[in-house]
PDB file of C-alpha atoms in Angstrom:
ATOM      1  CA  MET A 772      -0.052   0.234   0.063  1.00 48.00           C
ATOM      2  CA  PRO A 773       1.465   3.408  -0.978  1.00 51.00           C
ATOM      3  CA  PRO A 774       1.849   5.927   1.823  1.00 52.00           C
ATOM      4  CA  ALA A 775      -0.719   8.202   2.295  1.00 48.00           C
ATOM      5  CA  GLU A 776      -0.360  11.529   0.966  1.00 46.00           C
ATOM      6  CA  VAL A 777       0.358  14.305   3.506  1.00 45.00           C
ATOM      7  CA  ILE A 778      -0.412  17.819   2.663  1.00 44.00           C
ATOM      8  CA  VAL A 779       1.246  20.465   4.709  1.00 47.00           C
ATOM      9  CA  ARG A 780      -0.351  24.066   4.337  1.00 49.00           C
ATOM     10  CA  HIS A 781       1.794  27.002   5.457  1.00 51.00           C
ATOM     11  CA  GLY A 782       0.200  30.065   6.838  1.00 55.00           C
ATOM     12  CA  PRO A 783       1.367  33.456   5.435  1.00 60.00           C
ATOM     13  CA  THR A 784       4.354  35.026   5.662  1.00 68.00           C
ATOM     14  CA  PRO A 785       4.559  38.292   7.732  1.00 71.00           C
ATOM     15  CA  ARG A 786       5.216  40.136   4.408  1.00 74.00           C
ATOM     16  CA  GLU A 787       1.992  38.477   2.769  1.00 69.00           C
ATOM     17  CA  PHE A 788       0.136  39.165   5.863  1.00 70.00           C
ATOM     18  CA  TRP A 789       0.813  43.008   5.610  1.00 78.00           C
ATOM     19  CA  ILE A 790       0.311  42.974   2.133  1.00 77.00           C
ATOM     20  CA  GLY A 791      -2.996  41.488   2.491  1.00 75.00           C
ATOM     21  CA  LEU A 792      -3.915  43.888   5.227  1.00 80.00           C
ATOM     22  CA  GLY A 793      -3.207  46.673   3.168  1.00 83.00           C
ATOM     23  CA  ARG A 794      -5.191  45.608   0.549  1.00 82.00           C
ATOM     24  CA  ALA A 795      -8.217  45.141   2.690  1.00 83.00           C
ATOM     25  CA  PHE A 796      -7.632  48.741   3.833  1.00 88.00           C
ATOM     26  CA  ALA A 797      -7.435  50.040   0.256  1.00 87.00           C
ATOM     27  CA  GLY A 798     -10.444  48.117  -0.783  1.00 85.00           C
ATOM     28  CA  ALA A 799     -12.576  49.185   2.363  1.00 88.00           C
ATOM     29  CA  LEU A 800     -11.782  52.851   1.646  1.00 89.00           C
ATOM     30  CA  ILE A 801     -12.227  52.542  -2.379  1.00 87.00           C
ATOM     31  CA  PHE A 802     -15.504  50.954  -1.864  1.00 84.00           C
ATOM     32  CA  ALA A 803     -17.028  53.041   1.038  1.00 87.00           C
ATOM     33  CA  VAL A 804     -15.941  56.328  -0.357  1.00 88.00           C
ATOM     34  CA  PRO A 805     -19.513  57.034  -1.924  1.00 86.00           C
ATOM     35  CA  VAL A 806     -21.243  56.518   1.318  1.00 87.00           C
ATOM     36  CA  LEU A 807     -18.502  58.125   3.390  1.00 89.00           C
ATOM     37  CA  MET A 808     -19.114  61.213   1.560  1.00 90.00           C
ATOM     38  CA  THR A 809     -22.883  61.168   1.308  1.00 87.00           C
ATOM     39  CA  MET A 810     -24.585  63.417   3.936  1.00 89.00           C
ATOM     40  CA  GLU A 811     -27.764  61.217   4.086  1.00 87.00           C
ATOM     41  CA  ALA A 812     -25.576  58.226   5.286  1.00 87.00           C
ATOM     42  CA  TRP A 813     -24.356  60.443   8.074  1.00 87.00           C
ATOM     43  CA  ALA A 814     -27.733  61.354   9.196  1.00 87.00           C
ATOM     44  CA  LEU A 815     -28.661  57.507   8.945  1.00 84.00           C
ATOM     45  CA  GLY A 816     -26.339  57.179  11.965  1.00 79.00           C
ATOM     46  CA  PHE A 817     -28.458  59.539  14.051  1.00 79.00           C
ATOM     47  CA  HIS A 818     -31.973  58.176  13.442  1.00 82.00           C
ATOM     48  CA  LEU A 819     -31.752  54.894  12.358  1.00 83.00           C
ATOM     49  CA  HIS A 820     -33.244  52.161  14.548  1.00 85.00           C
ATOM     50  CA  PRO A 821     -30.449  50.392  16.827  1.00 86.00           C
ATOM     51  CA  LEU A 822     -31.860  47.063  15.980  1.00 90.00           C
ATOM     52  CA  ARG A 823     -32.487  47.650  12.390  1.00 91.00           C
ATOM     53  CA  LEU A 824     -28.745  48.377  12.197  1.00 88.00           C
ATOM     54  CA  ALA A 825     -27.780  45.615  14.470  1.00 90.00           C
ATOM     55  CA  LEU A 826     -29.744  43.147  12.355  1.00 93.00           C
ATOM     56  CA  LEU A 827     -27.819  44.511   8.986  1.00 90.00           C
ATOM     57  CA  LEU A 828     -24.317  43.827  10.602  1.00 90.00           C
ATOM     58  CA  ALA A 829     -25.515  40.424  11.906  1.00 91.00           C
ATOM     59  CA  VAL A 830     -26.068  39.466   8.373  1.00 91.00           C
ATOM     60  CA  THR A 831     -22.871  41.003   7.090  1.00 91.00           C
ATOM     61  CA  LEU A 832     -20.837  38.531   8.987  1.00 90.00           C
ATOM     62  CA  PRO A 833     -21.865  35.146   7.548  1.00 89.00           C
ATOM     63  CA  MET A 834     -22.035  36.507   4.373  1.00 89.00           C
ATOM     64  CA  LEU A 835     -18.612  37.773   4.655  1.00 89.00           C
ATOM     65  CA  VAL A 836     -17.644  34.217   5.815  1.00 87.00           C
ATOM     66  CA  LEU A 837     -18.958  32.598   2.438  1.00 85.00           C
ATOM     67  CA  LEU A 838     -17.514  35.633   0.231  1.00 83.00           C
ATOM     68  CA  HIS A 839     -14.130  34.622   1.732  1.00 78.00           C
ATOM     69  CA  LYS A 840     -14.433  31.312   0.156  1.00 76.00           C
ATOM     70  CA  TYR A 841     -14.511  32.782  -3.424  1.00 71.00           C
ATOM     71  CA  GLY A 842     -12.378  36.135  -2.943  1.00 64.00           C
ATOM     72  CA  GLY A 843     -11.158  37.745   0.135  1.00 59.00           C
ATOM     73  CA  PHE A 844      -8.012  39.900   0.998  1.00 56.00           C
ATOM     74  CA  ARG A 845      -5.707  36.768   0.997  1.00 58.00           C
ATOM     75  CA  GLN A 846      -6.329  33.000  -0.119  1.00 60.00           C
ATOM     76  CA  THR A 847      -7.724  30.898   2.616  1.00 57.00           C
ATOM     77  CA  VAL A 848      -8.859  27.500   2.786  1.00 58.00           C
ATOM     78  CA  MET A 849     -10.043  26.358   6.320  1.00 74.00           C
ATOM     79  CA  LEU A 850     -13.442  27.659   7.622  1.00 76.00           C
ATOM     80  CA  GLY A 851     -11.817  29.024  10.615  1.00 78.00           C
ATOM     81  CA  ASP A 852      -9.371  31.253   8.414  1.00 77.00           C
ATOM     82  CA  ARG A 853     -12.629  32.541   6.536  1.00 82.00           C
ATOM     83  CA  ILE A 854     -14.240  33.289   9.926  1.00 86.00           C
ATOM     84  CA  ALA A 855     -11.234  35.218  11.174  1.00 84.00           C
ATOM     85  CA  ASP A 856     -10.649  37.230   7.738  1.00 83.00           C
ATOM     86  CA  ALA A 857     -14.548  38.159   8.102  1.00 86.00           C
ATOM     87  CA  PHE A 858     -13.810  39.520  11.279  1.00 90.00           C
ATOM     88  CA  VAL A 859     -10.795  41.223   9.911  1.00 88.00           C
ATOM     89  CA  ALA A 860     -12.745  42.765   7.386  1.00 89.00           C
ATOM     90  CA  ILE A 861     -15.353  44.313   9.692  1.00 92.00           C
ATOM     91  CA  LEU A 862     -12.509  45.676  11.702  1.00 92.00           C
ATOM     92  CA  VAL A 863     -10.655  47.143   8.982  1.00 92.00           C
ATOM     93  CA  ALA A 864     -13.789  48.642   7.565  1.00 92.00           C
ATOM     94  CA  THR A 865     -14.338  50.478  11.137  1.00 94.00           C
ATOM     95  CA  VAL A 866     -11.163  51.404  11.641  1.00 94.00           C
ATOM     96  CA  ALA A 867     -11.055  52.995   7.870  1.00 93.00           C
ATOM     97  CA  ALA A 868     -14.596  54.776   8.507  1.00 93.00           C
ATOM     98  CA  THR A 869     -13.605  56.128  12.023  1.00 94.00           C
ATOM     99  CA  ALA A 870     -10.460  57.716  10.451  1.00 94.00           C
ATOM    100  CA  VAL A 871     -11.996  59.198   7.674  1.00 94.00           C
ATOM    101  CA  LEU A 872     -15.085  60.526   9.341  1.00 94.00           C
ATOM    102  CA  PHE A 873     -12.801  61.815  12.105  1.00 94.00           C
ATOM    103  CA  ILE A 874     -11.016  63.891   9.643  1.00 94.00           C
ATOM    104  CA  PHE A 875     -13.966  64.895   7.694  1.00 93.00           C
ATOM    105  CA  GLY A 876     -14.997  66.282  11.140  1.00 92.00           C
ATOM    106  CA  ILE A 877     -18.517  64.381  10.776  1.00 92.00           C
ATOM    107  CA  VAL A 878     -17.666  62.261  13.876  1.00 91.00           C
ATOM    108  CA  THR A 879     -15.991  64.449  16.777  1.00 90.00           C
ATOM    109  CA  VAL A 880     -15.309  63.663  20.445  1.00 89.00           C
ATOM    110  CA  GLU A 881     -18.408  65.655  21.833  1.00 89.00           C
ATOM    111  CA  MET A 882     -20.805  63.627  20.085  1.00 89.00           C
ATOM    112  CA  PRO A 883     -23.038  61.374  22.091  1.00 88.00           C
ATOM    113  CA  LEU A 884     -21.484  57.730  21.813  1.00 88.00           C
ATOM    114  CA  ARG A 885     -24.707  56.016  20.041  1.00 86.00           C
ATOM    115  CA  GLU A 886     -24.712  58.812  17.515  1.00 87.00           C
ATOM    116  CA  VAL A 887     -21.043  58.279  16.949  1.00 90.00           C
ATOM    117  CA  ILE A 888     -21.517  54.368  16.782  1.00 90.00           C
ATOM    118  CA  GLY A 889     -24.396  54.516  14.473  1.00 88.00           C
ATOM    119  CA  LYS A 890     -22.530  56.858  11.964  1.00 90.00           C
ATOM    120  CA  ILE A 891     -19.595  54.315  11.775  1.00 92.00           C
ATOM    121  CA  ALA A 892     -21.866  51.140  11.678  1.00 90.00           C
ATOM    122  CA  VAL A 893     -23.406  52.461   8.537  1.00 89.00           C
ATOM    123  CA  GLN A 894     -20.026  52.238   6.735  1.00 91.00           C
ATOM    124  CA  VAL A 895     -19.127  48.994   8.008  1.00 91.00           C
ATOM    125  CA  VAL A 896     -21.003  47.001   5.270  1.00 89.00           C
ATOM    126  CA  PRO A 897     -19.707  48.833   2.300  1.00 89.00           C
ATOM    127  CA  GLY A 898     -16.389  49.016   3.846  1.00 91.00           C
ATOM    128  CA  SER A 899     -16.260  45.275   4.870  1.00 90.00           C
ATOM    129  CA  LEU A 900     -17.245  44.171   1.479  1.00 88.00           C
ATOM    130  CA  GLY A 901     -14.331  46.011  -0.172  1.00 86.00           C
ATOM    131  CA  ALA A 902     -11.846  44.565   2.152  1.00 85.00           C
ATOM    132  CA  SER A 903     -13.238  41.285   1.267  1.00 82.00           C
ATOM    133  CA  LEU A 904     -13.084  41.933  -2.267  1.00 79.00           C
ATOM    134  CA  ALA A 905      -9.574  43.607  -2.409  1.00 72.00           C
ATOM    135  CA  ARG A 906      -7.858  40.534  -3.741  1.00 61.00           C
ATOM    136  CA  ALA A 907     -10.140  40.049  -6.498  1.00 56.00           C
ATOM    137  CA  GLN A 908      -9.776  43.997  -7.521  1.00 56.00           C
ATOM    138  CA  LEU A 909      -6.236  44.571  -6.296  1.00 53.00           C
ATOM    139  CA  GLY A 910      -4.698  41.527  -6.331  1.00 53.00           C
ATOM    140  CA  PRO A 911      -1.607  41.255  -8.824  1.00 51.00           C
ATOM    141  CA  GLY A 912      -3.270  38.267 -10.965  1.00 49.00           C
ATOM    142  CA  SER A 913      -6.812  36.989 -11.814  1.00 46.00           C
ATOM    143  CA  LEU A 914      -8.286  34.807  -9.076  1.00 43.00           C
ATOM    144  CA  GLU A 915      -8.983  32.500 -12.130  1.00 45.00           C
ATOM    145  CA  GLU A 916      -5.077  31.534 -11.722  1.00 48.00           C
ATOM    146  CA  GLU A 917      -5.484  30.860  -7.985  1.00 50.00           C
ATOM    147  CA  GLN A 918      -7.073  27.806  -6.382  1.00 54.00           C
ATOM    148  CA  ILE A 919     -10.531  29.323  -6.023  1.00 58.00           C
ATOM    149  CA  PRO A 920     -13.595  26.781  -6.009  1.00 60.00           C
ATOM    150  CA  GLU A 921     -15.779  27.317  -9.092  1.00 67.00           C
ATOM    151  CA  PRO A 922     -19.325  28.229  -7.663  1.00 69.00           C
ATOM    152  CA  GLY A 923     -22.137  26.345  -8.338  1.00 77.00           C
ATOM    153  CA  TYR A 924     -25.733  27.441  -9.182  1.00 78.00           C
ATOM    154  CA  ALA A 925     -26.257  28.388  -5.508  1.00 84.00           C
ATOM    155  CA  GLY A 926     -22.590  30.061  -5.225  1.00 81.00           C
ATOM    156  CA  GLU A 927     -23.360  32.228  -8.395  1.00 83.00           C
ATOM    157  CA  LEU A 928     -26.733  33.383  -6.935  1.00 87.00           C
ATOM    158  CA  PHE A 929     -24.824  34.284  -3.706  1.00 89.00           C
ATOM    159  CA  LEU A 930     -21.973  36.236  -5.613  1.00 86.00           C
ATOM    160  CA  MET A 931     -25.383  37.898  -7.155  1.00 88.00           C
ATOM    161  CA  VAL A 932     -26.689  38.819  -4.051  1.00 90.00           C
ATOM    162  CA  VAL A 933     -23.439  40.229  -2.915  1.00 89.00           C
ATOM    163  CA  GLY A 934     -22.906  42.469  -5.734  1.00 87.00           C
ATOM    164  CA  ALA A 935     -26.435  43.743  -5.314  1.00 90.00           C
ATOM    165  CA  LEU A 936     -25.944  44.524  -1.612  1.00 90.00           C
ATOM    166  CA  PHE A 937     -22.643  46.599  -2.378  1.00 84.00           C
ATOM    167  CA  LEU A 938     -24.019  48.829  -4.944  1.00 87.00           C
ATOM    168  CA  SER A 939     -27.718  49.241  -3.285  1.00 90.00           C
ATOM    169  CA  VAL A 940     -26.143  50.020   0.046  1.00 89.00           C
ATOM    170  CA  ASN A 941     -24.227  52.701  -1.447  1.00 87.00           C
ATOM    171  CA  ILE A 942     -27.085  54.392  -3.128  1.00 90.00           C
ATOM    172  CA  ALA A 943     -29.973  53.494  -1.063  1.00 90.00           C
ATOM    173  CA  PRO A 944     -29.380  56.293   1.823  1.00 88.00           C
ATOM    174  CA  THR A 945     -29.868  58.832  -0.807  1.00 88.00           C
ATOM    175  CA  GLU A 946     -32.851  60.828  -1.392  1.00 89.00           C
ATOM    176  CA  GLU A 947     -32.729  60.331  -5.306  1.00 91.00           C
ATOM    177  CA  VAL A 948     -34.220  56.739  -5.009  1.00 92.00           C
ATOM    178  CA  VAL A 949     -37.460  58.207  -3.487  1.00 91.00           C
ATOM    179  CA  LEU A 950     -37.584  61.144  -6.019  1.00 93.00           C
ATOM    180  CA  ILE A 951     -36.636  59.063  -9.214  1.00 95.00           C
ATOM    181  CA  ALA A 952     -39.512  56.800  -7.877  1.00 94.00           C
ATOM    182  CA  TYR A 953     -42.075  59.346  -7.466  1.00 92.00           C
ATOM    183  CA  LYS A 954     -41.387  61.071 -10.955  1.00 94.00           C
ATOM    184  CA  MET A 955     -41.666  57.513 -12.841  1.00 94.00           C
ATOM    185  CA  HIS A 956     -44.590  56.594 -14.588  1.00 94.00           C
ATOM    186  CA  PRO A 957     -45.996  52.933 -14.324  1.00 93.00           C
ATOM    187  CA  TRP A 958     -44.994  52.166 -17.927  1.00 95.00           C
ATOM    188  CA  GLN A 959     -41.093  53.893 -17.242  1.00 96.00           C
ATOM    189  CA  GLU A 960     -41.136  51.440 -14.240  1.00 95.00           C
ATOM    190  CA  ILE A 961     -41.966  48.350 -16.571  1.00 96.00           C
ATOM    191  CA  ALA A 962     -39.681  49.624 -18.955  1.00 96.00           C
ATOM    192  CA  LEU A 963     -36.749  49.681 -16.403  1.00 96.00           C
ATOM    193  CA  VAL A 964     -37.465  46.507 -15.491  1.00 96.00           C
ATOM    194  CA  VAL A 965     -36.959  44.976 -18.733  1.00 96.00           C
ATOM    195  CA  ALA A 966     -33.945  47.162 -19.413  1.00 95.00           C
ATOM    196  CA  THR A 967     -32.530  45.670 -16.011  1.00 95.00           C
ATOM    197  CA  LEU A 968     -33.188  42.270 -17.169  1.00 94.00           C
ATOM    198  CA  ALA A 969     -31.373  42.489 -20.611  1.00 92.00           C
ATOM    199  CA  LEU A 970     -28.705  44.308 -19.267  1.00 90.00           C
ATOM    200  CA  MET A 971     -28.168  41.509 -16.404  1.00 87.00           C
ATOM    201  CA  HIS A 972     -27.859  38.910 -19.201  1.00 83.00           C
ATOM    202  CA  ALA A 973     -25.979  40.941 -21.631  1.00 84.00           C
ATOM    203  CA  PHE A 974     -23.101  41.811 -19.142  1.00 81.00           C
ATOM    204  CA  VAL A 975     -22.752  38.259 -18.373  1.00 75.00           C
ATOM    205  CA  TYR A 976     -23.296  36.565 -21.773  1.00 71.00           C
ATOM    206  CA  GLU A 977     -23.005  39.016 -24.327  1.00 66.00           C
ATOM    207  CA  PHE A 978     -20.543  41.662 -24.049  1.00 61.00           C
ATOM    208  CA  GLU A 979     -17.476  39.444 -23.924  1.00 56.00           C
ATOM    209  CA  PHE A 980     -16.142  41.204 -20.488  1.00 58.00           C
ATOM    210  CA  ARG A 981     -12.922  39.725 -18.673  1.00 57.00           C
ATOM    211  CA  GLY A 982     -14.589  36.809 -16.658  1.00 54.00           C
ATOM    212  CA  SER A 983     -17.593  36.523 -18.918  1.00 56.00           C
ATOM    213  CA  HIS A 984     -19.331  33.218 -18.801  1.00 59.00           C
ATOM    214  CA  SER A 985     -20.073  31.019 -21.665  1.00 59.00           C
ATOM    215  CA  PRO A 986     -23.315  29.147 -22.083  1.00 59.00           C
ATOM    216  CA  GLU A 987     -23.745  26.150 -20.508  1.00 64.00           C
ATOM    217  CA  PRO A 988     -23.703  23.255 -23.267  1.00 63.00           C
ATOM    218  CA  GLY A 989     -27.324  22.388 -24.197  1.00 64.00           C
ATOM    219  CA  ALA A 990     -28.897  25.074 -22.416  1.00 66.00           C
ATOM    220  CA  GLY A 991     -31.003  27.258 -24.299  1.00 71.00           C
ATOM    221  CA  PHE A 992     -31.383  30.934 -24.062  1.00 73.00           C
ATOM    222  CA  LEU A 993     -34.666  30.781 -21.976  1.00 81.00           C
ATOM    223  CA  SER A 994     -33.405  28.534 -19.640  1.00 79.00           C
ATOM    224  CA  ILE A 995     -30.415  30.604 -18.826  1.00 80.00           C
ATOM    225  CA  PHE A 996     -32.333  33.629 -18.935  1.00 85.00           C
ATOM    226  CA  PHE A 997     -34.873  32.146 -16.596  1.00 86.00           C
ATOM    227  CA  ARG A 998     -32.462  30.634 -14.084  1.00 83.00           C
ATOM    228  CA  TYR A 999     -29.827  33.585 -13.549  1.00 84.00           C
ATOM    229  CA  ALA A1000     -31.502  36.867 -14.872  1.00 87.00           C
ATOM    230  CA  ILE A1001     -34.969  36.364 -13.558  1.00 92.00           C
ATOM    231  CA  VAL A1002     -34.097  34.441 -10.494  1.00 92.00           C
ATOM    232  CA  GLY A1003     -31.222  36.905  -9.926  1.00 91.00           C
ATOM    233  CA  TYR A1004     -33.418  39.928 -10.390  1.00 94.00           C
ATOM    234  CA  VAL A1005     -35.936  38.407  -7.889  1.00 95.00           C
ATOM    235  CA  LEU A1006     -33.009  38.096  -5.234  1.00 95.00           C
ATOM    236  CA  VAL A1007     -32.008  41.741  -6.219  1.00 95.00           C
ATOM    237  CA  MET A1008     -35.459  43.059  -5.614  1.00 96.00           C
ATOM    238  CA  LEU A1009     -35.592  41.255  -2.051  1.00 96.00           C
ATOM    239  CA  VAL A1010     -32.185  42.546  -0.960  1.00 95.00           C
ATOM    240  CA  ASN A1011     -33.266  46.027  -1.919  1.00 96.00           C
ATOM    241  CA  LEU A1012     -36.380  45.723  -0.168  1.00 96.00           C
ATOM    242  CA  TYR A1013     -34.588  44.394   2.983  1.00 95.00           C
ATOM    243  CA  ILE A1014     -32.158  47.478   2.627  1.00 94.00           C
ATOM    244  CA  LEU A1015     -34.986  50.041   2.185  1.00 94.00           C
ATOM    245  CA  TRP A1016     -36.834  48.741   5.237  1.00 94.00           C
ATOM    246  CA  THR A1017     -33.589  49.019   7.239  1.00 92.00           C
ATOM    247  CA  PHE A1018     -32.840  52.259   6.469  1.00 90.00           C
ATOM    248  CA  GLY A1019     -36.486  53.240   6.951  1.00 88.00           C
ATOM    249  CA  ARG A1020     -37.629  54.160   3.400  1.00 88.00           C
ATOM    250  CA  THR A1021     -40.374  52.027   3.722  1.00 90.00           C
ATOM    251  CA  ASP A1022     -41.987  53.337   7.038  1.00 89.00           C
ATOM    252  CA  GLY A1023     -45.240  54.710   6.462  1.00 87.00           C
ATOM    253  CA  VAL A1024     -45.188  54.370   2.732  1.00 88.00           C
ATOM    254  CA  GLY A1025     -47.565  52.631   0.754  1.00 89.00           C
ATOM    255  CA  PHE A1026     -47.137  49.288  -1.461  1.00 92.00           C
ATOM    256  CA  SER A1027     -46.992  51.130  -4.483  1.00 92.00           C
ATOM    257  CA  GLU A1028     -44.393  53.546  -3.539  1.00 93.00           C
ATOM    258  CA  THR A1029     -42.245  50.945  -1.931  1.00 94.00           C
ATOM    259  CA  LEU A1030     -42.469  48.852  -5.178  1.00 95.00           C
ATOM    260  CA  SER A1031     -41.232  51.814  -7.312  1.00 95.00           C
ATOM    261  CA  ALA A1032     -38.616  52.528  -4.820  1.00 95.00           C
ATOM    262  CA  VAL A1033     -37.349  48.699  -4.950  1.00 96.00           C
ATOM    263  CA  VAL A1034     -37.642  48.593  -8.771  1.00 96.00           C
ATOM    264  CA  VAL A1035     -35.532  52.214  -9.139  1.00 96.00           C
ATOM    265  CA  LEU A1036     -32.829  50.589  -6.208  1.00 95.00           C
ATOM    266  CA  SER A1037     -32.898  47.286  -8.255  1.00 95.00           C
ATOM    267  CA  PHE A1038     -31.311  49.047 -11.477  1.00 95.00           C
ATOM    268  CA  PRO A1039     -27.970  49.727  -9.846  1.00 93.00           C
ATOM    269  CA  GLY A1040     -28.215  46.355  -7.795  1.00 93.00           C
ATOM    270  CA  ALA A1041     -29.081  44.486 -10.744  1.00 92.00           C
ATOM    271  CA  LEU A1042     -25.472  45.641 -12.487  1.00 90.00           C
ATOM    272  CA  GLY A1043     -23.858  45.181  -9.385  1.00 89.00           C
ATOM    273  CA  ALA A1044     -24.954  41.598  -9.257  1.00 89.00           C
ATOM    274  CA  ALA A1045     -24.100  41.154 -12.858  1.00 85.00           C
ATOM    275  CA  VAL A1046     -20.484  42.459 -12.192  1.00 82.00           C
ATOM    276  CA  ALA A1047     -20.195  40.346  -9.179  1.00 77.00           C
ATOM    277  CA  ARG A1048     -20.212  37.163 -11.390  1.00 65.00           C
ATOM    278  CA  LEU A1049     -17.699  38.584 -13.860  1.00 62.00           C
ATOM    279  CA  ILE A1050     -15.112  39.453 -10.991  1.00 61.00           C
ATOM    280  CA  LEU A1051     -15.259  36.404  -8.775  1.00 59.00           C
TER     281      LEU A1051
END
C-alpha cells in the first residue's frame, strides 16, 4: 500500500499578511467612499433604529465568511481562516471609516456615543465588502489563476446577492431613489425592469467582458435567462426591499411607492449582481 499523501499547509509570511491587510484597507476605502461622503448616510447614523442596524451587521458577518471562500483579501482554505478574515474585514472597515469620518469632522469627541457608533456602523457594510473583495480587484493577477473553488448555481446566486448589496447600500441612503421613484410613470417602471433584465444577461453572456461566462452546453437562451436573470433579479429586489426597510425608507409608505423604490434601486443593484459574477 503506498503511503498516504500528507498535505502541509503553510500560513502566510509576515510580508504576505501585511500585503493582504493593506489591500483590505485599500478596498475598504475605495468601496466605501460614496457612503463616507454622502450626507444622508451621516444622518442615518443619527436616526436609524439600533435593532435594524444591528440586524444588518449580523447578516453581514456570515455573508463575509462565505464570500471569503471565493474572494477575500488573502487566499484561505479552512473555515476558521474565513471566519477570522471576516472579523478582520469588519475591523478594517470600522477603523477606516472612523479615521475618515473623524478627519472630515463628521464624527467628533463631543458627540454622543450612540450617534458616533451609528455613523460608523452604517459605513461598515460597504467597507467590509470592499475589504473582502480586495484580492479580486487589487491583487496582482486574476483569481482564476489561484485555487479558488468554482461556484455552483447556489454560489452564483450568492455572488449576485453580494454584488447587489454592495451597490444598493451605497445608493439607498440618498434621497434620489425616492425622488426618481416618485417621478416615474408605471410604463417607465416596466421599461426599467425589462432593460435591467436585458443588461443583467448581456453583461455576463453577451458583452465578452473579462470573466464573461459561456452558456452551459445544451442550455437554451430561455433556460439561462430564467435561471440567472429572472431568479437573480428577484433576489436583487428582495435584497433592496430589505435595505430600504433597514434604512427606514418603507416606514409609513404604501405598497406601490415601496415597489417603485425597489424597482429603481434594483437597477444599480442588478448591475452590481451581474458584475459580481464577472469579477469572482
